[in-house]
Amino acid sequence: MLNGFLRRLRPSLENDGGGGTGGNGQEPQNAPAGDQRAQAPGVDYGKIQKMLEGTLSAKEDTALKAYFKEQGLSQEEMSQAIAAYKEEKAKNTPDVAAIQQEAERARQEALNARMEKEALLLGAELGVDLKTMPYVIKMADLKAAAEDGNINGEKLKEALGKVLEDVPQLKAAPSKEEQSGGFRFGAPGGSSAGKATDDQLKAAFGL
């Protein structure tokens, strides 16, 4: 009797798959999700700029042709008028690069003038006659003394001092009481010897 019950129960268990997960007893597999992230296309800004310029130029030509056609110009006259218009437009368009160069040149000239003024004020401290200082300044390498449009006083003094180390004769001549002979640069009292020395300096520097 028990064997008959088991025989009747077996087909039911086989149909259930033993686990209730489907005919083969396996969980369904999900398909792998594709990469949903779309890659951003590369942007060529140079190409875009050229396209915009070309479009604007074409629109400008179209507008000019329409205008000159209304004025009753022939095709040849129209071409000449458009060329003349563009030439005049180019003349009136400011040259940004030239403006920037001019501004930089003016800034540098102003900086050099300020630096020369400060250098002249250092003459007495360095023991150099005021008349001689322009020559010292001309010989000095003052590039390091300028920092972002400002003047570094210490570096300016160092640059002038370097010239005096190389050419100590540029320092003011000692007085008669202090002078003990040897090379003498200039002469006290504005004598003819002093004038001759100034003339020699001017000739040497092309002044």
Coordinates of N, CA and C in Angstrom, one line a residue:
M1 N 0.8 -1.2 0.0 CA 0.0 0.0 0.0 C 0.9 1.2 0.0
L2 N 1.9 1.3 0.8 CA 2.8 2.4 0.9 C 3.6 2.6 -0.4
N3 N 3.9 1.5 -1.0 CA 4.7 1.6 -2.3 C 3.8 2.2 -3.4
G4 N 2.5 1.8 -3.4 CA 1.6 2.4 -4.4 C 1.5 3.9 -4.2
F5 N 1.5 4.4 -2.9 CA 1.4 5.8 -2.6 C 2.6 6.6 -3.1
L6 N 3.8 6.0 -2.9 CA 5.0 6.6 -3.4 C 5.1 6.7 -4.9
R7 N 4.5 5.6 -5.6 CA 4.6 5.7 -7.0 C 3.7 6.8 -7.6
R8 N 2.6 7.0 -6.9 CA 1.7 8.1 -7.3 C 2.3 9.5 -7.0
L9 N 3.1 9.6 -5.9 CA 3.6 10.9 -5.5 C 4.8 11.3 -6.3
R10 N 5.6 10.4 -6.9 CA 6.8 10.6 -7.6 C 6.6 11.6 -8.8
P11 N 5.6 11.3 -9.7 CA 5.4 12.2 -10.9 C 5.2 13.7 -10.4
S12 N 4.5 13.9 -9.3 CA 4.3 15.3 -8.8 C 5.5 15.9 -8.4
L13 N 6.5 15.2 -7.8 CA 7.7 15.8 -7.4 C 8.6 16.2 -8.6
E14 N 8.6 15.3 -9.6 CA 9.4 15.5 -10.8 C 8.9 16.8 -11.5
N15 N 7.6 16.9 -11.6 CA 7.0 18.1 -12.3 C 7.4 19.4 -11.5
D16 N 7.5 19.3 -10.2 CA 7.9 20.5 -9.4 C 9.3 20.9 -9.6
G17 N 10.1 20.0 -10.1 CA 11.6 20.2 -10.3 C 12.3 20.2 -9.0
G18 N 11.7 19.8 -7.9 CA 12.4 19.7 -6.7 C 12.8 21.0 -6.0
G19 N 12.5 22.1 -6.7 CA 13.0 23.3 -6.0 C 12.1 24.5 -6.3
G20 N 11.1 24.3 -7.3 CA 10.2 25.4 -7.6 C 10.9 26.6 -8.3
T21 N 12.0 26.3 -9.0 CA 12.7 27.4 -9.7 C 12.6 27.3 -11.2
G22 N 11.8 26.4 -11.7 CA 11.7 26.3 -13.1 C 11.9 24.8 -13.5
G23 N 11.8 24.5 -14.8 CA 11.9 23.1 -15.2 C 13.2 22.5 -14.9
N24 N 14.3 23.2 -14.9 CA 15.7 22.6 -14.7 C 16.2 22.9 -13.4
G25 N 15.5 23.6 -12.5 CA 15.9 23.9 -11.2 C 17.0 25.0 -11.1
Q26 N 17.2 25.8 -12.2 CA 18.2 26.8 -12.1 C 17.6 28.2 -12.2
E27 N 18.2 29.1 -11.5 CA 17.7 30.5 -11.6 C 17.9 31.1 -13.0
P28 N 17.0 31.9 -13.5 CA 17.2 32.5 -14.8 C 18.4 33.5 -14.7
Q29 N 19.2 33.5 -15.8 CA 20.3 34.4 -15.8 C 19.9 35.7 -16.5
N30 N 20.3 36.8 -15.8 CA 20.0 38.2 -16.4 C 21.1 38.5 -17.5
A31 N 20.6 39.0 -18.6 CA 21.6 39.4 -19.6 C 22.5 40.6 -19.2
P32 N 23.8 40.5 -19.5 CA 24.6 41.6 -19.0 C 24.2 42.9 -19.6
A33 N 24.2 43.9 -18.6 CA 23.7 45.2 -19.1 C 24.8 45.9 -19.9
G34 N 24.4 46.5 -21.0 CA 25.4 47.2 -21.9 C 25.9 48.5 -21.3
D35 N 27.0 49.0 -21.7 CA 27.5 50.2 -21.2 C 26.6 51.4 -21.7
Q36 N 25.9 51.9 -20.8 CA 24.9 53.0 -21.2 C 25.6 54.4 -21.3
R37 N 26.8 54.5 -20.9 CA 27.5 55.8 -21.0 C 27.9 56.2 -22.4
A38 N 27.4 57.2 -22.9 CA 27.8 57.6 -24.3 C 29.0 58.5 -24.2
Q39 N 30.0 58.3 -25.0 CA 31.2 59.1 -25.0 C 31.0 60.4 -25.7
A40 N 31.4 61.5 -24.9 CA 31.2 62.9 -25.5 C 32.1 63.1 -26.7
P41 N 31.6 63.6 -27.7 CA 32.4 63.8 -28.9 C 33.5 64.9 -28.7
G42 N 34.6 64.8 -29.3 CA 35.7 65.8 -29.2 C 35.2 67.1 -29.8
V43 N 35.6 68.2 -29.2 CA 35.2 69.5 -29.7 C 36.4 70.2 -30.3
D44 N 36.4 70.6 -31.6 CA 37.5 71.3 -32.2 C 37.1 72.8 -32.3
Y45 N 37.5 73.5 -31.3 CA 37.1 74.9 -31.2 C 37.7 75.8 -32.4
G46 N 38.9 75.4 -32.8 CA 39.5 76.1 -34.0 C 38.6 75.9 -35.2
K47 N 38.1 74.7 -35.4 CA 37.3 74.4 -36.6 C 36.0 75.2 -36.5
I48 N 35.4 75.3 -35.3 CA 34.2 76.0 -35.1 C 34.4 77.5 -35.4
Q49 N 35.5 78.0 -34.9 CA 35.8 79.4 -35.2 C 35.9 79.7 -36.7
K50 N 36.6 78.8 -37.4 CA 36.7 79.0 -38.9 C 35.3 78.9 -39.5
M51 N 34.5 78.0 -39.1 CA 33.1 77.9 -39.6 C 32.3 79.2 -39.4
L52 N 32.4 79.7 -38.2 CA 31.7 80.9 -37.8 C 32.2 82.1 -38.7
E53 N 33.5 82.2 -38.8 CA 34.0 83.3 -39.6 C 33.6 83.2 -41.1
G54 N 33.6 81.9 -41.6 CA 33.2 81.7 -43.0 C 31.7 82.0 -43.2
T55 N 30.9 81.7 -42.2 CA 29.4 82.0 -42.2 C 29.2 83.5 -42.2
L56 N 29.9 84.2 -41.3 CA 29.7 85.6 -41.2 C 30.2 86.3 -42.5
S57 N 31.3 85.8 -43.0 CA 31.8 86.4 -44.2 C 30.9 86.2 -45.4
A58 N 30.3 85.0 -45.5 CA 29.3 84.8 -46.5 C 28.1 85.6 -46.4
K59 N 27.6 85.8 -45.2 CA 26.4 86.6 -44.9 C 26.7 88.1 -45.3
E60 N 27.9 88.5 -44.9 CA 28.3 89.9 -45.2 C 28.4 90.1 -46.7
D61 N 28.9 89.2 -47.5 CA 29.0 89.3 -48.9 C 27.6 89.3 -49.5
T62 N 26.7 88.5 -49.0 CA 25.3 88.4 -49.5 C 24.6 89.7 -49.3
A63 N 24.8 90.3 -48.1 CA 24.2 91.6 -47.8 C 24.7 92.7 -48.6
L64 N 26.0 92.7 -48.9 CA 26.6 93.7 -49.7 C 26.2 93.7 -51.1
K65 N 26.1 92.4 -51.6 CA 25.6 92.2 -53.0 C 24.2 92.7 -53.2
A66 N 23.4 92.4 -52.2 CA 22.0 92.8 -52.2 C 21.9 94.4 -52.2
Y67 N 22.7 95.0 -51.4 CA 22.7 96.4 -51.3 C 23.1 97.1 -52.6
F68 N 24.3 96.6 -53.1 CA 24.8 97.2 -54.3 C 23.9 96.9 -55.5
K69 N 23.2 95.8 -55.5 CA 22.3 95.5 -56.6 C 21.1 96.5 -56.6
E70 N 20.7 96.8 -55.4 CA 19.6 97.8 -55.3 C 20.1 99.2 -55.8
Q71 N 21.4 99.4 -55.7 CA 21.9 100.7 -56.2 C 22.1 100.7 -57.7
G72 N 21.8 99.6 -58.3 CA 21.9 99.5 -59.8 C 23.3 99.2 -60.3
L73 N 24.2 98.7 -59.5 CA 25.6 98.4 -60.0 C 25.6 97.1 -60.8
S74 N 26.5 97.1 -61.8 CA 26.8 95.9 -62.6 C 27.6 94.9 -61.7
Q75 N 27.8 93.7 -62.2 CA 28.5 92.7 -61.5 C 29.9 93.1 -61.3
E76 N 30.6 93.7 -62.3 CA 31.9 94.2 -62.1 C 32.0 95.3 -61.1
E77 N 31.1 96.3 -61.2 CA 31.1 97.4 -60.3 C 30.8 96.9 -58.9
M78 N 30.0 95.9 -58.8 CA 29.6 95.3 -57.5 C 30.9 94.7 -56.8
S79 N 31.7 94.0 -57.6 CA 32.9 93.3 -57.1 C 33.9 94.4 -56.6
Q80 N 34.0 95.5 -57.4 CA 34.9 96.5 -57.0 C 34.5 97.2 -55.7
A81 N 33.2 97.5 -55.6 CA 32.6 98.1 -54.5 C 32.8 97.3 -53.2
I82 N 32.6 96.0 -53.3 CA 32.8 95.1 -52.2 C 34.2 95.1 -51.7
A83 N 35.2 95.0 -52.7 CA 36.6 95.0 -52.4 C 37.0 96.3 -51.7
A84 N 36.5 97.4 -52.2 CA 36.8 98.7 -51.6 C 36.2 98.8 -50.2
Y85 N 35.0 98.3 -50.0 CA 34.4 98.3 -48.6 C 35.3 97.5 -47.6
K86 N 35.7 96.3 -48.0 CA 36.5 95.4 -47.2 C 37.9 96.1 -46.9
E87 N 38.5 96.7 -47.9 CA 39.7 97.4 -47.6 C 39.6 98.5 -46.6
E88 N 38.5 99.3 -46.8 CA 38.3 100.4 -45.8 C 38.0 99.9 -44.4
K89 N 37.3 98.8 -44.4 CA 37.0 98.1 -43.1 C 38.2 97.7 -42.4
A90 N 39.2 97.1 -43.1 CA 40.4 96.6 -42.6 C 41.3 97.8 -42.0
K91 N 41.2 98.9 -42.7 CA 42.0 100.1 -42.3 C 41.5 100.6 -41.0
N92 N 40.1 100.5 -40.8 CA 39.5 101.1 -39.6 C 39.4 100.1 -38.4
T93 N 39.8 98.9 -38.7 CA 39.9 97.9 -37.6 C 41.2 98.0 -36.8
P94 N 41.1 98.2 -35.5 CA 42.3 98.4 -34.7 C 43.2 97.2 -34.7
D95 N 44.5 97.5 -34.8 CA 45.5 96.4 -34.7 C 45.8 96.1 -33.2
V96 N 45.2 95.1 -32.7 CA 45.3 94.8 -31.3 C 46.8 94.6 -30.9
A97 N 47.5 93.8 -31.7 CA 48.9 93.5 -31.4 C 49.7 94.8 -31.4
A98 N 49.5 95.7 -32.3 CA 50.3 96.9 -32.4 C 50.0 97.8 -31.2
I99 N 48.7 97.8 -30.8 CA 48.3 98.6 -29.6 C 49.0 98.1 -28.3
Q100 N 49.0 96.7 -28.2 CA 49.7 96.1 -27.0 C 51.2 96.4 -27.0
Q101 N 51.8 96.3 -28.2 CA 53.2 96.6 -28.3 C 53.5 98.1 -27.9
E102 N 52.7 99.0 -28.4 CA 52.9 100.4 -28.1 C 52.7 100.7 -26.6
A103 N 51.7 100.0 -26.0 CA 51.5 100.2 -24.5 C 52.7 99.6 -23.7
E104 N 53.2 98.5 -24.2 CA 54.4 97.9 -23.5 C 55.6 98.8 -23.6
R105 N 55.8 99.4 -24.8 CA 56.9 100.3 -25.0 C 56.8 101.5 -24.1
A106 N 55.6 102.1 -24.0 CA 55.4 103.3 -23.2 C 55.6 102.9 -21.7
R107 N 55.2 101.7 -21.3 CA 55.4 101.3 -19.9 C 56.9 101.1 -19.6
Q108 N 57.6 100.6 -20.6 CA 59.1 100.4 -20.4 C 59.8 101.7 -20.3
E109 N 59.4 102.7 -21.1 CA 60.0 104.0 -21.1 C 59.8 104.7 -19.8
A110 N 58.6 104.6 -19.3 CA 58.2 105.2 -18.0 C 59.0 104.6 -16.9
L111 N 59.2 103.2 -16.9 CA 60.0 102.5 -15.9 C 61.4 102.9 -16.0
N112 N 62.0 103.1 -17.2 CA 63.4 103.5 -17.4 C 63.6 104.9 -16.8
A113 N 62.6 105.8 -17.0 CA 62.8 107.2 -16.5 C 62.8 107.2 -15.0
R114 N 61.9 106.4 -14.4 CA 61.9 106.3 -12.9 C 63.2 105.7 -12.4
M115 N 63.7 104.7 -13.1 CA 64.9 104.1 -12.6 C 66.1 105.0 -12.7
E116 N 66.1 105.8 -13.8 CA 67.2 106.8 -14.0 C 67.2 107.8 -12.9
K117 N 66.0 108.3 -12.6 CA 65.8 109.3 -11.5 C 66.3 108.7 -10.2
E118 N 66.0 107.5 -9.8 CA 66.4 106.9 -8.6 C 67.9 106.7 -8.6
A119 N 68.5 106.3 -9.8 CA 69.9 106.1 -9.9 C 70.7 107.4 -9.7
L120 N 70.1 108.5 -10.2 CA 70.8 109.8 -10.0 C 70.8 110.2 -8.5
L121 N 69.8 109.9 -7.8 CA 69.7 110.2 -6.4 C 70.7 109.4 -5.6
L122 N 71.1 108.2 -6.1 CA 72.1 107.4 -5.5 C 73.6 107.8 -5.7
G123 N 73.7 108.8 -6.6 CA 75.1 109.3 -7.0 C 75.9 109.7 -5.8
A124 N 75.4 110.6 -5.0 CA 76.1 111.1 -3.8 C 76.5 109.9 -2.9
E125 N 75.6 109.0 -2.7 CA 75.8 107.9 -1.8 C 76.9 107.0 -2.3
L126 N 77.0 106.9 -3.6 CA 78.0 106.0 -4.3 C 79.3 106.8 -4.5
G127 N 79.3 108.1 -4.2 CA 80.6 108.9 -4.4 C 80.8 109.2 -5.9
V128 N 79.7 109.4 -6.6 CA 79.9 109.7 -8.0 C 79.3 111.1 -8.3
D129 N 80.1 111.9 -9.1 CA 79.6 113.2 -9.4 C 78.3 113.2 -10.2
L130 N 77.5 114.2 -10.0 CA 76.2 114.2 -10.7 C 76.3 114.2 -12.2
K131 N 77.4 114.8 -12.7 CA 77.6 114.9 -14.2 C 78.1 113.5 -14.7
T132 N 78.6 112.7 -13.9 CA 79.2 111.4 -14.3 C 78.1 110.3 -14.2
M133 N 77.1 110.5 -13.4 CA 76.1 109.5 -13.2 C 75.4 109.0 -14.5
P134 N 75.1 109.9 -15.5 CA 74.5 109.4 -16.7 C 75.3 108.3 -17.4
Y135 N 76.6 108.4 -17.3 CA 77.5 107.5 -17.9 C 77.5 106.2 -17.2
V136 N 77.5 106.3 -15.8 CA 77.4 105.1 -15.0 C 76.1 104.3 -15.3
I137 N 75.0 105.1 -15.4 CA 73.7 104.4 -15.6 C 73.7 103.7 -17.0
K138 N 74.4 104.4 -18.0 CA 74.4 103.8 -19.3 C 75.2 102.5 -19.4
M139 N 76.2 102.4 -18.5 CA 77.1 101.2 -18.5 C 76.5 100.1 -17.6
A140 N 75.6 100.4 -16.7 CA 75.0 99.5 -15.8 C 74.0 98.6 -16.4
D141 N 73.9 97.3 -16.0 CA 72.9 96.3 -16.4 C 71.8 96.4 -15.4
L142 N 70.7 97.1 -15.8 CA 69.6 97.4 -14.8 C 68.4 96.5 -14.9
K143 N 68.6 95.4 -15.7 CA 67.5 94.5 -15.9 C 67.0 93.9 -14.6
A144 N 67.9 93.5 -13.8 CA 67.6 92.8 -12.5 C 66.9 93.8 -11.6
A145 N 67.1 95.1 -11.8 CA 66.5 96.0 -10.8 C 65.1 96.3 -11.1
A146 N 64.5 95.8 -12.2 CA 63.1 96.0 -12.5 C 62.4 94.7 -12.2
E147 N 61.4 94.7 -11.4 CA 60.6 93.5 -11.0 C 59.1 93.8 -11.2
D148 N 58.5 93.3 -12.2 CA 57.1 93.4 -12.4 C 56.6 94.9 -12.4
G149 N 57.4 95.7 -13.1 CA 57.1 97.1 -13.2 C 57.5 97.9 -12.0
N150 N 58.1 97.3 -11.0 CA 58.6 98.1 -9.9 C 60.1 98.1 -9.8
I151 N 60.7 99.0 -9.1 CA 62.1 99.1 -9.0 C 62.6 98.6 -7.7
N152 N 63.6 97.7 -7.7 CA 64.2 97.2 -6.5 C 65.4 98.0 -6.2
G153 N 65.3 98.9 -5.2 CA 66.4 99.8 -4.9 C 67.7 99.1 -4.6
E154 N 67.7 98.0 -3.9 CA 68.9 97.3 -3.5 C 69.7 96.8 -4.8
K155 N 68.9 96.2 -5.7 CA 69.5 95.7 -6.9 C 70.0 96.8 -7.8
L156 N 69.3 97.9 -7.8 CA 69.7 99.1 -8.6 C 71.0 99.6 -8.1
K157 N 71.2 99.6 -6.8 CA 72.4 100.1 -6.2 C 73.5 99.1 -6.5
E158 N 73.2 97.8 -6.4 CA 74.2 96.8 -6.7 C 74.7 96.9 -8.2
A159 N 73.8 97.1 -9.1 CA 74.2 97.3 -10.5 C 75.1 98.5 -10.8
L160 N 74.8 99.6 -10.1 CA 75.6 100.8 -10.3 C 77.0 100.5 -9.6
G161 N 76.9 99.9 -8.4 CA 78.2 99.6 -7.7 C 79.1 98.7 -8.5
K162 N 78.5 97.8 -9.3 CA 79.3 96.9 -10.1 C 80.1 97.6 -11.2
V163 N 79.5 98.7 -11.7 CA 80.1 99.5 -12.7 C 81.3 100.2 -12.1
L164 N 81.1 100.7 -10.9 CA 82.2 101.5 -10.2 C 83.3 100.5 -9.8
E165 N 83.0 99.3 -9.5 CA 84.0 98.3 -9.2 C 84.9 98.1 -10.4
D166 N 84.2 98.0 -11.6 CA 85.0 97.7 -12.8 C 85.7 98.9 -13.3
V167 N 85.1 100.1 -13.1 CA 85.7 101.4 -13.5 C 85.7 102.3 -12.4
P168 N 86.6 102.2 -11.4 CA 86.7 103.0 -10.2 C 87.0 104.5 -10.5
Q169 N 87.5 104.8 -11.7 CA 87.8 106.1 -12.1 C 86.6 107.0 -12.3
L170 N 85.4 106.3 -12.4 CA 84.2 107.1 -12.5 C 83.7 107.8 -11.2
K171 N 84.3 107.4 -10.1 CA 84.0 108.1 -8.9 C 84.5 109.5 -8.9
A172 N 83.9 110.3 -8.1 CA 84.3 111.7 -8.0 C 85.8 111.9 -7.6
A173 N 86.5 112.8 -8.3 CA 87.9 113.0 -8.0 C 88.1 113.6 -6.6
P174 N 89.1 113.2 -5.8 CA 89.3 113.7 -4.5 C 89.8 115.2 -4.5
S175 N 89.6 115.8 -3.4 CA 90.1 117.2 -3.4 C 91.6 117.3 -3.4
K176 N 92.1 118.5 -3.5 CA 93.6 118.6 -3.6 C 94.2 118.1 -2.4
E177 N 93.6 118.3 -1.2 CA 94.2 117.9 0.0 C 94.2 116.3 0.1
E178 N 93.2 115.7 -0.5 CA 93.1 114.2 -0.5 C 93.8 113.6 -1.6
Q179 N 94.0 114.3 -2.7 CA 94.7 113.7 -3.8 C 96.2 113.5 -3.6
S180 N 96.6 112.3 -3.9 CA 98.1 112.0 -3.7 C 98.7 111.6 -5.0
G181 N 98.1 111.9 -6.1 CA 98.7 111.6 -7.4 C 98.0 110.4 -8.0
G182 N 98.5 110.0 -9.2 CA 97.9 108.9 -10.0 C 96.8 109.4 -10.9
F183 N 96.0 108.5 -11.3 CA 94.9 108.8 -12.3 C 93.9 109.7 -11.6
R184 N 93.5 110.7 -12.3 CA 92.5 111.6 -11.7 C 91.4 111.8 -12.7
F185 N 90.2 111.6 -12.3 CA 89.0 111.8 -13.2 C 88.3 113.1 -12.8
G186 N 88.3 114.0 -13.8 CA 87.7 115.3 -13.6 C 88.7 116.2 -12.8
A187 N 88.2 117.4 -12.6 CA 89.0 118.4 -11.9 C 88.1 119.3 -11.1
P188 N 88.6 119.7 -9.9 CA 87.7 120.5 -9.0 C 87.6 121.9 -9.6
G189 N 86.5 122.6 -9.2 CA 86.4 124.0 -9.6 C 86.0 124.2 -11.0
G190 N 85.6 123.2 -11.8 CA 85.1 123.4 -13.1 C 86.2 123.9 -14.0
S191 N 87.4 123.5 -13.9 CA 88.6 123.9 -14.6 C 88.5 123.4 -16.1
S192 N 89.4 123.8 -16.9 CA 89.4 123.4 -18.3 C 89.7 121.9 -18.4
A193 N 90.5 121.4 -17.4 CA 90.8 120.0 -17.4 C 89.5 119.2 -17.2
G194 N 88.6 119.7 -16.2 CA 87.4 119.0 -16.0 C 86.5 119.0 -17.2
K195 N 86.5 120.1 -17.9 CA 85.7 120.2 -19.1 C 86.2 119.2 -20.2
A196 N 87.5 119.1 -20.3 CA 88.1 118.2 -21.3 C 87.7 116.7 -21.0
T197 N 87.6 116.4 -19.6 CA 87.3 115.1 -19.3 C 85.8 114.8 -19.6
D198 N 84.9 115.8 -19.4 CA 83.5 115.6 -19.8 C 83.4 115.4 -21.3
D199 N 84.1 116.1 -22.0 CA 84.1 116.0 -23.5 C 84.5 114.6 -23.9
Q200 N 85.6 114.1 -23.2 CA 86.1 112.7 -23.6 C 85.0 111.7 -23.3
L201 N 84.3 111.9 -22.1 CA 83.2 110.9 -21.8 C 82.1 110.9 -22.8
K202 N 81.7 112.1 -23.2 CA 80.6 112.3 -24.2 C 81.0 111.6 -25.5
A203 N 82.3 111.8 -25.9 CA 82.8 111.2 -27.2 C 82.8 109.7 -27.1
A204 N 83.2 109.2 -25.9 CA 83.2 107.7 -25.7 C 81.9 107.1 -25.8
F205 N 80.8 107.8 -25.3 CA 79.5 107.3 -25.3 C 78.6 107.7 -26.4
G206 N 79.2 108.5 -27.3 CA 78.5 109.0 -28.5 C 77.5 110.0 -28.1
L207 N 77.7 110.8 -27.1 CA 76.7 111.8 -26.7 C 77.2 113.2 -27.2

